CSV table of C-alpha atoms in Angstrom, one decimal:
chain,number,residue,atom,x,y,z
T,1,MET,CA,0.0,0.0,0.0
T,2,ARG,CA,0.2,2.3,1.0
T,3,SER,CA,1.1,5.6,1.6
T,4,THR,CA,-0.2,4.3,4.4
T,5,SER,CA,-1.1,1.7,1.7
T,6,LEU,CA,-0.5,-1.0,2.8
T,7,TYR,CA,4.0,-1.3,7.1
T,8,LYS,CA,8.1,-1.7,8.0
T,9,MET,CA,10.3,-4.2,9.9
T,10,SER,CA,13.8,-3.8,11.1
T,11,ALA,CA,16.1,-6.5,11.8
T,12,VAL,CA,18.3,-6.1,14.8
T,13,ILE,CA,21.2,-8.2,15.2
T,14,ALA,CA,23.2,-9.1,18.3
T,15,VAL,CA,26.3,-10.8,17.2
T,16,GLY,CA,28.5,-12.9,19.5
T,17,ALA,CA,30.1,-11.2,22.5
T,18,LEU,CA,33.5,-12.7,21.8
T,19,ALA,CA,33.6,-11.1,18.4
T,20,LEU,CA,32.2,-7.8,19.5
T,21,ALA,CA,33.8,-6.7,22.7
T,22,GLY,CA,32.6,-3.1,22.4
T,23,CYS,CA,29.1,-3.7,21.1
T,24,GLY,CA,27.5,-5.1,24.2
T,25,SER,CA,24.5,-7.1,23.1
T,26,ARG,CA,25.8,-9.7,20.8
T,27,GLY,CA,26.3,-12.8,22.8
T,28,GLY,CA,25.3,-16.2,24.1
T,29,SER,CA,21.8,-16.5,25.4
T,30,SER,CA,22.1,-12.7,25.8
T,31,SER,CA,20.4,-10.3,28.1
T,32,SER,CA,18.2,-9.1,25.3
T,33,GLY,CA,16.5,-12.4,25.1
T,34,SER,CA,14.3,-13.6,22.2
T,35,THR,CA,10.7,-13.6,21.1
T,36,SER,CA,10.4,-17.3,21.8
T,37,GLY,CA,12.7,-20.0,22.9
T,38,GLY,CA,15.6,-20.4,20.5
T,39,SER,CA,18.7,-22.5,20.4
T,40,GLY,CA,20.8,-19.9,22.2
T,41,GLY,CA,24.0,-18.5,20.7
T,42,THR,CA,24.0,-15.2,18.9
T,43,THR,CA,20.9,-13.0,19.0
T,44,VAL,CA,19.7,-11.4,15.8
T,45,GLU,CA,16.9,-8.9,16.3
T,46,ILE,CA,14.3,-8.2,13.6
T,47,GLY,CA,12.4,-5.0,13.9
T,48,VAL,CA,8.9,-4.0,12.7
T,49,ASP,CA,7.7,-0.5,12.0
T,50,ALA,CA,3.9,-0.1,11.5
T,51,PRO,CA,1.0,2.0,12.9
T,52,LEU,CA,0.4,0.0,16.1
T,53,THR,CA,-2.0,2.7,17.4
T,54,GLY,CA,-4.4,5.1,15.8
T,55,SER,CA,-6.9,4.6,13.0
T,56,LEU,CA,-4.8,2.1,11.0
T,57,ALA,CA,-3.8,-0.1,14.0
T,58,ALA,CA,-5.9,-2.9,12.7
T,59,LEU,CA,-3.5,-3.3,9.8
T,60,GLY,CA,-0.4,-2.5,11.8
T,61,LEU,CA,-1.0,-5.0,14.5
T,62,GLY,CA,-1.5,-7.7,11.9
T,63,ILE,CA,1.9,-6.8,10.4
T,64,GLN,CA,3.6,-6.9,13.8
T,65,ASN,CA,2.0,-10.2,14.9
T,66,SER,CA,2.6,-12.0,11.6
T,67,THR,CA,6.3,-11.0,11.7
T,68,ASP,CA,6.5,-12.1,15.3
T,69,LEU,CA,5.1,-15.5,14.1
T,70,ALA,CA,7.9,-15.8,11.6
T,71,VAL,CA,10.5,-15.1,14.3
T,72,LYS,CA,9.0,-17.6,16.6
T,73,THR,CA,8.9,-20.2,13.9
T,74,ALA,CA,12.5,-19.7,12.9
T,75,ASN,CA,13.6,-20.1,16.6
T,76,LYS,CA,11.4,-23.2,17.1
T,77,ASN,CA,12.8,-24.8,14.0
T,78,ASN,CA,16.4,-23.7,14.7
T,79,GLU,CA,16.3,-22.2,11.2
T,80,VAL,CA,19.8,-20.7,11.5
T,81,PRO,CA,21.9,-22.9,13.8
T,82,GLY,CA,23.5,-20.9,16.6
T,83,VAL,CA,21.2,-17.9,16.0
T,84,THR,CA,18.2,-16.8,18.1
T,85,PHE,CA,16.0,-14.2,16.5
T,86,LYS,CA,14.2,-11.4,18.5
T,87,LEU,CA,11.5,-9.0,17.4
T,88,VAL,CA,11.7,-5.2,18.1
T,89,ALA,CA,8.6,-3.3,17.3
T,90,LYS,CA,8.1,0.5,16.6
T,91,ASP,CA,4.9,2.4,16.3
T,92,ASP,CA,4.9,5.0,13.5
T,93,GLN,CA,1.2,6.0,13.9
T,94,ALA,CA,1.1,6.3,10.1
T,95,ASN,CA,3.1,9.5,10.5
T,96,PRO,CA,6.2,10.0,8.2
T,97,THR,CA,8.0,12.2,10.9
T,98,ILE,CA,7.6,9.5,13.5
T,99,GLY,CA,8.6,6.9,11.0
T,100,GLN,CA,11.8,8.7,10.3
T,101,GLN,CA,12.5,9.0,14.0
T,102,ASN,CA,11.9,5.2,14.3
T,103,ALA,CA,14.3,4.5,11.5
T,104,THR,CA,17.0,6.7,13.1
T,105,ALA,CA,16.6,4.9,16.4
T,106,LEU,CA,16.8,1.5,14.8
T,107,VAL,CA,19.9,2.3,12.8
T,108,ALA,CA,21.6,3.7,15.9
T,109,ASP,CA,21.4,0.2,17.4
T,110,SER,CA,24.5,-1.5,15.9
T,111,ASN,CA,22.7,-4.9,16.3
T,112,ILE,CA,20.0,-4.1,13.7
T,113,VAL,CA,20.5,-5.4,10.1
T,114,GLY,CA,17.0,-5.4,8.7
T,115,VAL,CA,13.6,-3.9,9.1
T,116,VAL,CA,10.1,-5.1,8.1
T,117,GLY,CA,7.7,-2.3,7.2
T,118,PRO,CA,6.2,0.2,7.0
T,119,LEU,CA,2.5,0.1,6.0
T,120,ASN,CA,2.3,3.5,4.4
T,121,SER,CA,4.2,4.5,1.3
T,122,SER,CA,4.5,8.1,2.6
T,123,VAL,CA,6.2,6.7,5.8
T,124,ALA,CA,8.5,4.6,3.7
T,125,GLN,CA,9.7,7.7,1.9
T,126,SER,CA,10.8,9.2,5.1
T,127,MET,CA,12.7,6.1,6.2
T,128,GLN,CA,14.4,4.9,3.0
T,129,GLN,CA,17.5,7.1,3.0
T,130,VAL,CA,18.1,6.5,6.7
T,131,PHE,CA,18.1,2.7,6.3
T,132,ASN,CA,20.1,2.9,3.0
T,133,GLN,CA,22.9,5.0,4.4
T,134,ALA,CA,23.4,2.4,7.2
T,135,ASN,CA,22.9,-0.6,4.9
T,136,VAL,CA,20.0,-1.8,7.0
T,137,THR,CA,17.7,-4.0,4.8
T,138,GLN,CA,14.1,-2.8,4.6
T,139,VAL,CA,11.3,-5.1,3.4
T,140,SER,CA,7.8,-3.8,3.2
T,141,PRO,CA,4.8,-6.1,3.2
T,142,ALA,CA,2.4,-3.3,2.1
T,143,ASN,CA,4.0,-0.3,0.2
T,144,THR,CA,2.6,-0.1,-3.4
T,145,ASN,CA,3.8,3.3,-4.7
T,146,PRO,CA,6.1,2.5,-7.7
T,147,SER,CA,8.5,5.4,-7.0
T,148,LEU,CA,9.8,3.8,-3.8
T,149,SER,CA,11.7,1.2,-5.9
T,150,GLN,CA,11.8,2.6,-9.4
T,151,GLY,CA,12.4,6.3,-8.8
T,152,PRO,CA,10.2,9.4,-9.2
T,153,ASN,CA,10.3,9.1,-13.0
T,154,TRP,CA,9.3,5.4,-13.1
T,155,GLN,CA,6.9,5.8,-15.9
T,156,THR,CA,9.5,6.9,-18.3
T,157,SER,CA,12.9,5.9,-16.8
T,158,LYS,CA,13.1,3.4,-14.0
T,159,VAL,CA,16.1,3.9,-11.6
T,160,ARG,CA,16.4,2.1,-8.3
T,161,PRO,CA,17.0,4.9,-5.7
T,162,TYR,CA,17.8,2.7,-2.7
T,163,LYS,CA,19.5,-0.7,-2.8
T,164,SER,CA,18.4,-1.5,0.7
T,165,TYR,CA,14.7,-1.3,-0.1
T,166,PHE,CA,12.6,-4.4,-1.0
T,167,ARG,CA,8.9,-5.3,-1.0
T,168,VAL,CA,6.8,-8.4,-1.2
T,169,VAL,CA,3.7,-6.9,-2.7
T,170,THR,CA,3.2,-5.7,-6.3
T,171,THR,CA,2.9,-2.0,-7.0
T,172,ASP,CA,0.2,0.5,-8.1
T,173,ALA,CA,1.7,0.4,-11.6
T,174,VAL,CA,-0.2,-2.9,-11.7
T,175,GLN,CA,-2.9,-2.4,-9.1
T,176,GLY,CA,-4.4,0.8,-10.6
T,177,PRO,CA,-4.6,-0.5,-14.1
T,178,PHE,CA,-6.0,-3.9,-12.9
T,179,ALA,CA,-8.9,-2.0,-11.2
T,180,ALA,CA,-9.5,0.2,-14.3
T,181,ASP,CA,-9.6,-2.8,-16.6
T,182,TYR,CA,-12.2,-4.5,-14.3
T,183,VAL,CA,-14.4,-1.4,-14.1
T,184,TYR,CA,-14.4,-0.9,-17.9
T,185,ASN,CA,-14.4,-4.4,-19.2
T,186,ASP,CA,-16.1,-6.5,-16.5
T,187,LEU,CA,-18.5,-4.0,-15.0
T,188,LYS,CA,-19.0,-2.2,-18.3
T,189,ILE,CA,-18.8,1.2,-16.6
T,190,THR,CA,-17.5,4.1,-18.7
T,191,LYS,CA,-17.9,7.1,-16.4
T,192,VAL,CA,-16.0,7.3,-13.1
T,193,ALA,CA,-15.3,10.0,-10.5
T,194,THR,CA,-12.1,9.9,-8.6
T,195,VAL,CA,-11.2,11.1,-5.1
T,196,ASN,CA,-7.9,10.7,-3.3
T,197,ASP,CA,-6.5,11.7,0.1
T,198,GLY,CA,-3.5,13.6,-1.3
T,199,LYS,CA,-0.9,11.2,0.2
T,200,THR,CA,1.7,9.2,-1.7
T,201,TYR,CA,-0.3,6.0,-1.8
T,202,GLY,CA,-3.7,7.5,-2.5
T,203,ALA,CA,-2.7,10.0,-5.1
T,204,GLY,CA,-0.5,7.6,-6.9
T,205,LEU,CA,-3.1,4.9,-7.0
T,206,ALA,CA,-5.8,7.3,-8.3
T,207,GLN,CA,-3.3,8.4,-11.0
T,208,THR,CA,-2.5,5.0,-12.3
T,209,PHE,CA,-6.2,4.0,-12.3
T,210,THR,CA,-7.1,7.2,-14.2
T,211,GLN,CA,-4.4,6.8,-16.8
T,212,GLU,CA,-5.5,3.3,-17.7
T,213,PHE,CA,-9.2,4.0,-17.5
T,214,LYS,CA,-8.8,6.9,-20.0
T,215,LYS,CA,-6.6,4.7,-22.3
T,216,LEU,CA,-9.4,2.1,-22.4
T,217,GLY,CA,-11.9,4.8,-23.5
T,218,GLY,CA,-13.5,5.7,-20.1
T,219,THR,CA,-14.2,9.2,-18.9
T,220,ILE,CA,-13.3,10.7,-15.5
T,221,THR,CA,-16.2,12.9,-14.7
T,222,VAL,CA,-14.7,14.7,-11.8
T,223,ALA,CA,-11.4,14.4,-9.8
T,224,GLN,CA,-11.4,15.5,-6.2
T,225,THR,CA,-8.7,15.6,-3.4
T,226,ILE,CA,-9.6,15.5,0.3
T,227,SER,CA,-7.5,15.7,3.4
T,228,ASP,CA,-6.8,12.5,5.3
T,229,THR,CA,-8.3,14.2,8.3
T,230,SER,CA,-11.6,15.1,6.6
T,231,THR,CA,-14.9,14.0,8.1
T,232,ASP,CA,-17.4,16.0,6.1
T,233,TYR,CA,-17.6,15.0,2.4
T,234,SER,CA,-20.8,16.9,1.5
T,235,ALA,CA,-19.0,19.0,-1.2
T,236,VAL,CA,-17.4,15.9,-2.7
T,237,VAL,CA,-20.7,14.0,-2.7
T,238,SER,CA,-22.4,16.9,-4.5
T,239,ALA,CA,-19.7,17.1,-7.1
T,240,VAL,CA,-19.7,13.4,-7.7
T,241,LYS,CA,-23.5,13.1,-7.9
T,242,SER,CA,-23.8,16.0,-10.3
T,243,SER,CA,-21.1,14.6,-12.6
T,244,GLY,CA,-23.1,11.6,-13.5
T,245,ALA,CA,-20.4,9.1,-12.5
T,246,GLN,CA,-21.4,5.4,-12.4
T,247,LEU,CA,-18.7,4.6,-9.8
T,248,LEU,CA,-16.4,6.4,-7.4
T,249,TYR,CA,-12.8,5.4,-7.3
T,250,TYR,CA,-11.1,6.3,-4.1
T,251,GLY,CA,-7.3,6.5,-3.6
T,252,GLY,CA,-6.7,6.2,0.1
T,253,GLU,CA,-7.5,4.1,3.2
T,254,TYR,CA,-10.5,2.9,5.1
T,255,PRO,CA,-10.6,5.6,7.8
T,256,GLN,CA,-11.8,8.1,5.1
T,257,GLY,CA,-13.1,5.6,2.5
T,258,GLY,CA,-15.7,4.1,4.8
T,259,PRO,CA,-17.3,7.4,5.8
T,260,LEU,CA,-17.1,8.7,2.2
T,261,SER,CA,-19.1,5.7,1.0
T,262,LYS,CA,-21.7,6.2,3.7
T,263,GLN,CA,-22.1,9.9,3.0
T,264,LEU,CA,-22.3,9.3,-0.7
T,265,LYS,CA,-25.1,6.8,-0.4
T,266,ALA,CA,-26.9,9.0,2.2
T,267,GLY,CA,-26.7,11.9,-0.2
T,268,GLY,CA,-28.7,9.9,-2.8
T,269,ASP,CA,-25.9,8.7,-5.0
T,270,ASN,CA,-26.2,5.0,-4.8
T,271,ILE,CA,-23.2,4.1,-6.9
T,272,PRO,CA,-20.4,1.7,-5.9
T,273,VAL,CA,-17.1,2.8,-4.4
T,274,MET,CA,-13.9,1.1,-5.3
T,275,GLY,CA,-10.4,1.5,-3.8
T,276,GLY,CA,-7.2,-0.3,-3.3
T,277,ASP,CA,-5.7,-2.5,-0.6
T,278,GLY,CA,-5.9,0.4,1.9
T,279,MET,CA,-9.7,-0.1,1.8
T,280,GLN,CA,-10.0,-3.9,2.2
T,281,ASP,CA,-10.4,-4.4,5.9
T,282,PRO,CA,-13.5,-5.2,8.1
T,283,THR,CA,-13.1,-1.7,9.6
T,284,TYR,CA,-14.2,-0.2,6.3
T,285,ILE,CA,-17.5,-2.1,6.5
T,286,LYS,CA,-18.0,-1.0,10.1
T,287,LEU,CA,-17.4,2.7,9.2
T,288,ALA,CA,-19.6,2.6,6.0
T,289,GLY,CA,-22.3,0.4,7.4
T,290,ALA,CA,-24.9,-1.0,5.0
T,291,ALA,CA,-23.7,1.5,2.4
T,292,SER,CA,-20.6,-0.6,1.9
T,293,ASN,CA,-22.6,-3.4,0.2
T,294,GLY,CA,-21.6,-3.5,-3.4
T,295,ASP,CA,-18.3,-1.7,-2.9
T,296,TYR,CA,-15.0,-3.0,-4.2
T,297,ALA,CA,-11.3,-3.1,-3.4
T,298,THR,CA,-8.2,-4.6,-5.0
T,299,VAL,CA,-5.5,-6.3,-3.0
T,300,PRO,CA,-2.1,-7.6,-4.2
T,301,GLY,CA,-1.9,-11.4,-4.4
T,302,ALA,CA,-4.5,-14.2,-4.4
T,303,PRO,CA,-6.9,-14.5,-1.4
T,304,ILE,CA,-4.8,-16.0,1.4
T,305,SER,CA,-7.6,-18.2,2.6
T,306,THR,CA,-7.6,-20.0,-0.7
T,307,LEU,CA,-3.8,-20.7,-0.8
T,308,ALA,CA,-2.6,-24.1,0.2
T,309,SER,CA,0.7,-22.4,1.0
T,310,ALA,CA,-1.0,-20.3,3.7
T,311,LYS,CA,-2.8,-23.1,5.6
T,312,THR,CA,0.0,-23.6,8.1
T,313,PHE,CA,0.4,-19.9,8.6
T,314,ILE,CA,-3.3,-19.4,9.3
T,315,SER,CA,-3.4,-22.4,11.7
T,316,ASN,CA,-0.3,-21.3,13.6
T,317,TYR,CA,-1.5,-17.7,13.8
T,318,THR,CA,-4.8,-18.8,15.3
T,319,ALA,CA,-3.0,-21.2,17.7
T,320,ALA,CA,-0.7,-18.4,18.9
T,321,GLY,CA,-3.7,-16.5,20.3
T,322,TYR,CA,-2.8,-13.0,19.0
T,323,SER,CA,-5.4,-10.4,20.1
T,324,ALA,CA,-5.7,-8.9,16.6
T,325,PRO,CA,-6.3,-10.7,13.3
T,326,TYR,CA,-3.5,-11.0,10.8
T,327,SER,CA,-5.4,-8.8,8.4
T,328,VAL,CA,-4.8,-8.2,4.7
T,329,TYR,CA,-1.0,-7.9,5.0
T,330,GLY,CA,-0.5,-10.8,7.4
T,331,GLY,CA,0.9,-13.3,4.9
T,332,TYR,CA,3.1,-10.7,3.3
T,333,SER,CA,4.4,-9.7,6.7
T,334,TYR,CA,5.4,-13.2,7.5
T,335,ASP,CA,7.1,-13.5,4.1
T,336,ALA,CA,8.9,-10.2,4.6
T,337,GLY,CA,10.2,-11.3,8.0
T,338,TRP,CA,11.2,-14.7,6.6
T,339,SER,CA,13.1,-13.1,3.7
T,340,ILE,CA,15.3,-11.4,6.2
T,341,ILE,CA,15.8,-14.7,8.0
T,342,GLU,CA,16.8,-16.3,4.8
T,343,ALA,CA,19.3,-13.6,4.1
T,344,VAL,CA,20.8,-14.0,7.5
T,345,LYS,CA,21.0,-17.7,7.0
T,346,ALA,CA,22.9,-17.3,3.7
T,347,VAL,CA,25.4,-14.8,5.3
T,348,VAL,CA,26.0,-17.1,8.2
T,349,ALA,CA,26.5,-20.2,6.0
T,350,ALA,CA,28.9,-18.3,3.8
T,351,ASN,CA,30.9,-17.2,6.9
T,352,GLY,CA,31.6,-20.7,8.2
T,353,GLY,CA,28.4,-20.9,10.3
T,354,LYS,CA,29.1,-17.8,12.3
T,355,VAL,CA,27.7,-14.3,12.3
T,356,PRO,CA,30.2,-11.7,11.0
T,357,SER,CA,32.0,-10.0,13.9
T,358,SER,CA,31.5,-6.5,12.5
T,359,SER,CA,27.9,-5.0,12.6
T,360,ALA,CA,28.7,-2.9,9.5
T,361,ASP,CA,30.0,-5.9,7.6
T,362,PHE,CA,27.0,-8.0,8.7
T,363,ARG,CA,24.5,-5.3,7.5
T,364,GLN,CA,26.2,-5.0,4.1
T,365,LYS,CA,26.3,-8.8,3.6
T,366,VAL,CA,22.6,-9.2,4.6
T,367,GLU,CA,21.6,-6.4,2.2
T,368,ALA,CA,23.6,-8.1,-0.6
T,369,ALA,CA,22.1,-11.5,0.2
T,370,MET,CA,18.6,-10.2,0.0
T,371,GLN,CA,18.8,-9.7,-3.7
T,372,ASN,CA,19.2,-13.5,-4.2
T,373,VAL,CA,16.6,-14.6,-1.7
T,374,SER,CA,14.2,-17.1,-3.2
T,375,PHE,CA,11.8,-19.3,-1.4
T,376,ASP,CA,8.2,-20.6,-1.4
T,377,GLY,CA,6.4,-18.5,1.2
T,378,VAL,CA,2.9,-18.0,2.6
T,379,THR,CA,1.8,-15.9,-0.3
T,380,GLY,CA,3.5,-17.9,-3.0
T,381,HIS,CA,7.1,-17.8,-4.4
T,382,VAL,CA,9.1,-14.9,-2.9
T,383,SER,CA,12.0,-13.4,-5.0
T,384,PHE,CA,13.1,-9.9,-6.0
T,385,ASP,CA,13.8,-8.3,-9.3
T,386,GLN,CA,16.5,-5.7,-10.1
T,387,TYR,CA,14.5,-3.0,-8.4
T,388,GLY,CA,13.8,-4.9,-5.2
T,389,ASP,CA,10.2,-5.5,-6.3
T,390,THR,CA,8.4,-8.8,-5.9
T,391,GLY,CA,8.0,-11.2,-8.9
T,392,ASN,CA,4.4,-11.9,-7.8
T,393,LYS,CA,2.1,-9.7,-9.8
T,394,GLN,CA,-1.2,-11.3,-8.9
T,395,LEU,CA,-4.1,-9.2,-7.6
T,396,THR,CA,-7.6,-9.9,-6.4
T,397,MET,CA,-10.8,-7.9,-6.7
T,398,TYR,CA,-12.9,-8.1,-3.6
T,399,LYS,CA,-16.6,-7.1,-3.2
T,400,VAL,CA,-18.6,-6.4,-0.1
T,401,GLU,CA,-21.6,-8.7,0.0
T,402,ASN,CA,-24.1,-9.1,2.9
T,403,GLY,CA,-21.9,-7.0,5.2
T,404,ALA,CA,-18.6,-8.8,4.6
T,405,TRP,CA,-15.7,-8.9,2.0
T,406,ASP,CA,-16.2,-11.9,-0.3
T,407,ASN,CA,-13.4,-14.3,-1.2
T,408,GLY,CA,-12.6,-12.4,-4.4
T,409,VAL,CA,-14.7,-11.9,-7.5
T,410,LYS,CA,-11.6,-12.0,-9.8
T,411,VAL,CA,-8.0,-13.0,-9.4
T,412,GLY,CA,-5.4,-12.1,-12.1
T,413,THR,CA,-2.6,-9.9,-13.3
T,414,PHE,CA,-3.0,-6.7,-15.3
T,415,GLY,CA,-2.4,-7.7,-18.9
T,416,GLY,CA,-2.3,-11.4,-17.9
C-alpha cells in the first residue's frame, strides 16, 4: 500500500560477544532475550515498523504479529543454527515524521541489520534514506507506490533509488490498471469519479487508475482531493453526484473511505465505491455500514484463505492467540520477515556458520544477500527483481456482500 497503503520491519542483530567486545548485546543467550525460545548462541533482532496505534492499527498489528510468528517459527525450527531471533517493534502511527525517527533509532542500534515495514508509502519515503545509508535492509509487506523502488520518473525511466529497499507486494503500476480494466471491461462502466487523500499512496493509486481508464476509453467525470483528516464530504458528494459518475474510485484508506461511501449513499448517489488495498479491511465495512454493500477493493496477491501455501500460517497464527487478526497484510508480513531470516541464513552459512563480527559488515552482507533470496512462502514464491520488487504480480478484486468482504470476484494480473 500504502502511503499508508498497505508497514516496516527492522532486523536487529546481536552478534557474538566474543567477536564484538565493544558492542555489548551480541552474545550467548544474551540479556536481550528472544521472542520465543531459540537455540541460544548469537541473538539477531528483527524490527517491525507499522502503525500500532491510531486509525490504521488494525493493519499495523497484523503486520507486527505476523512478523512475530515468523521469528518464533525460525527459533522453534532452529532455522539458523546458533542464532536466536528477537523482534523489536516500533509504532509510526502512520506518520512520516515518527517513521523517520523510528528509522533513526533502529539504525543507531548496531545490532540491527534489517527492518520489516512500514505500512504506508509516505512513511516509507521518510525512512528509506536513513536505512540505505546504514545498509539496513528494509522489506515492506504493504507499500505499493512505484517510485519507492523505481524512482520518481518510473513511468519513463526506471532507476532504483535505494538498494536496501525491498517489498513483497506488487505496485500500483499494476494495481491501478487492474482496477481500471475490471471497471471498464467487467462492470461495463464508462464514467467514473475519482477522489484521493493527497498522500503518496492514495494520489499515486488514483493516478495509475485514471491513466489506464482513459486509455481504455473511459471518462473521468470529476477528480477531487480530500484531506486524510476530513470528516465532512458533502461537497465531494455533491460534485460526484452532479457529474453523472457510475462509480467512485477512491485512492486512500478505510478511515476516510468508509465514511465517504456512507455519506455518498446517504446523499442519494447509490453508486459503488472502489479502492485499493488500503480499503480492504473489516473496519471499512464498520465505518460505512450498510452503504458498503456492493463496494470493491483490490489487494495484491491471491486470497490467502484459498492458498494451500497459507494453511500452516493461518493455523499457527490462530493457535498463537494474538489479540488482533493477521489482516490483509499478514501473509506478506510473515514472508517479509522470513526473507530477512533467509538472508541472515545465507550470510552465516557463507561465513563458516558464524555471524560476521562487525555489525557494519553484517549489515552489508545481509543487504547483498537479500537480492538473491528465493523461497516458497505463505503468499507464493518470494523473490526480488533488479528494483527490489516482488516477482508476484497477482491481484484480487474483492466485493462487499451481505456485510462482509467476499473471497474475491476476480484473481489475475494486469495484462495477464
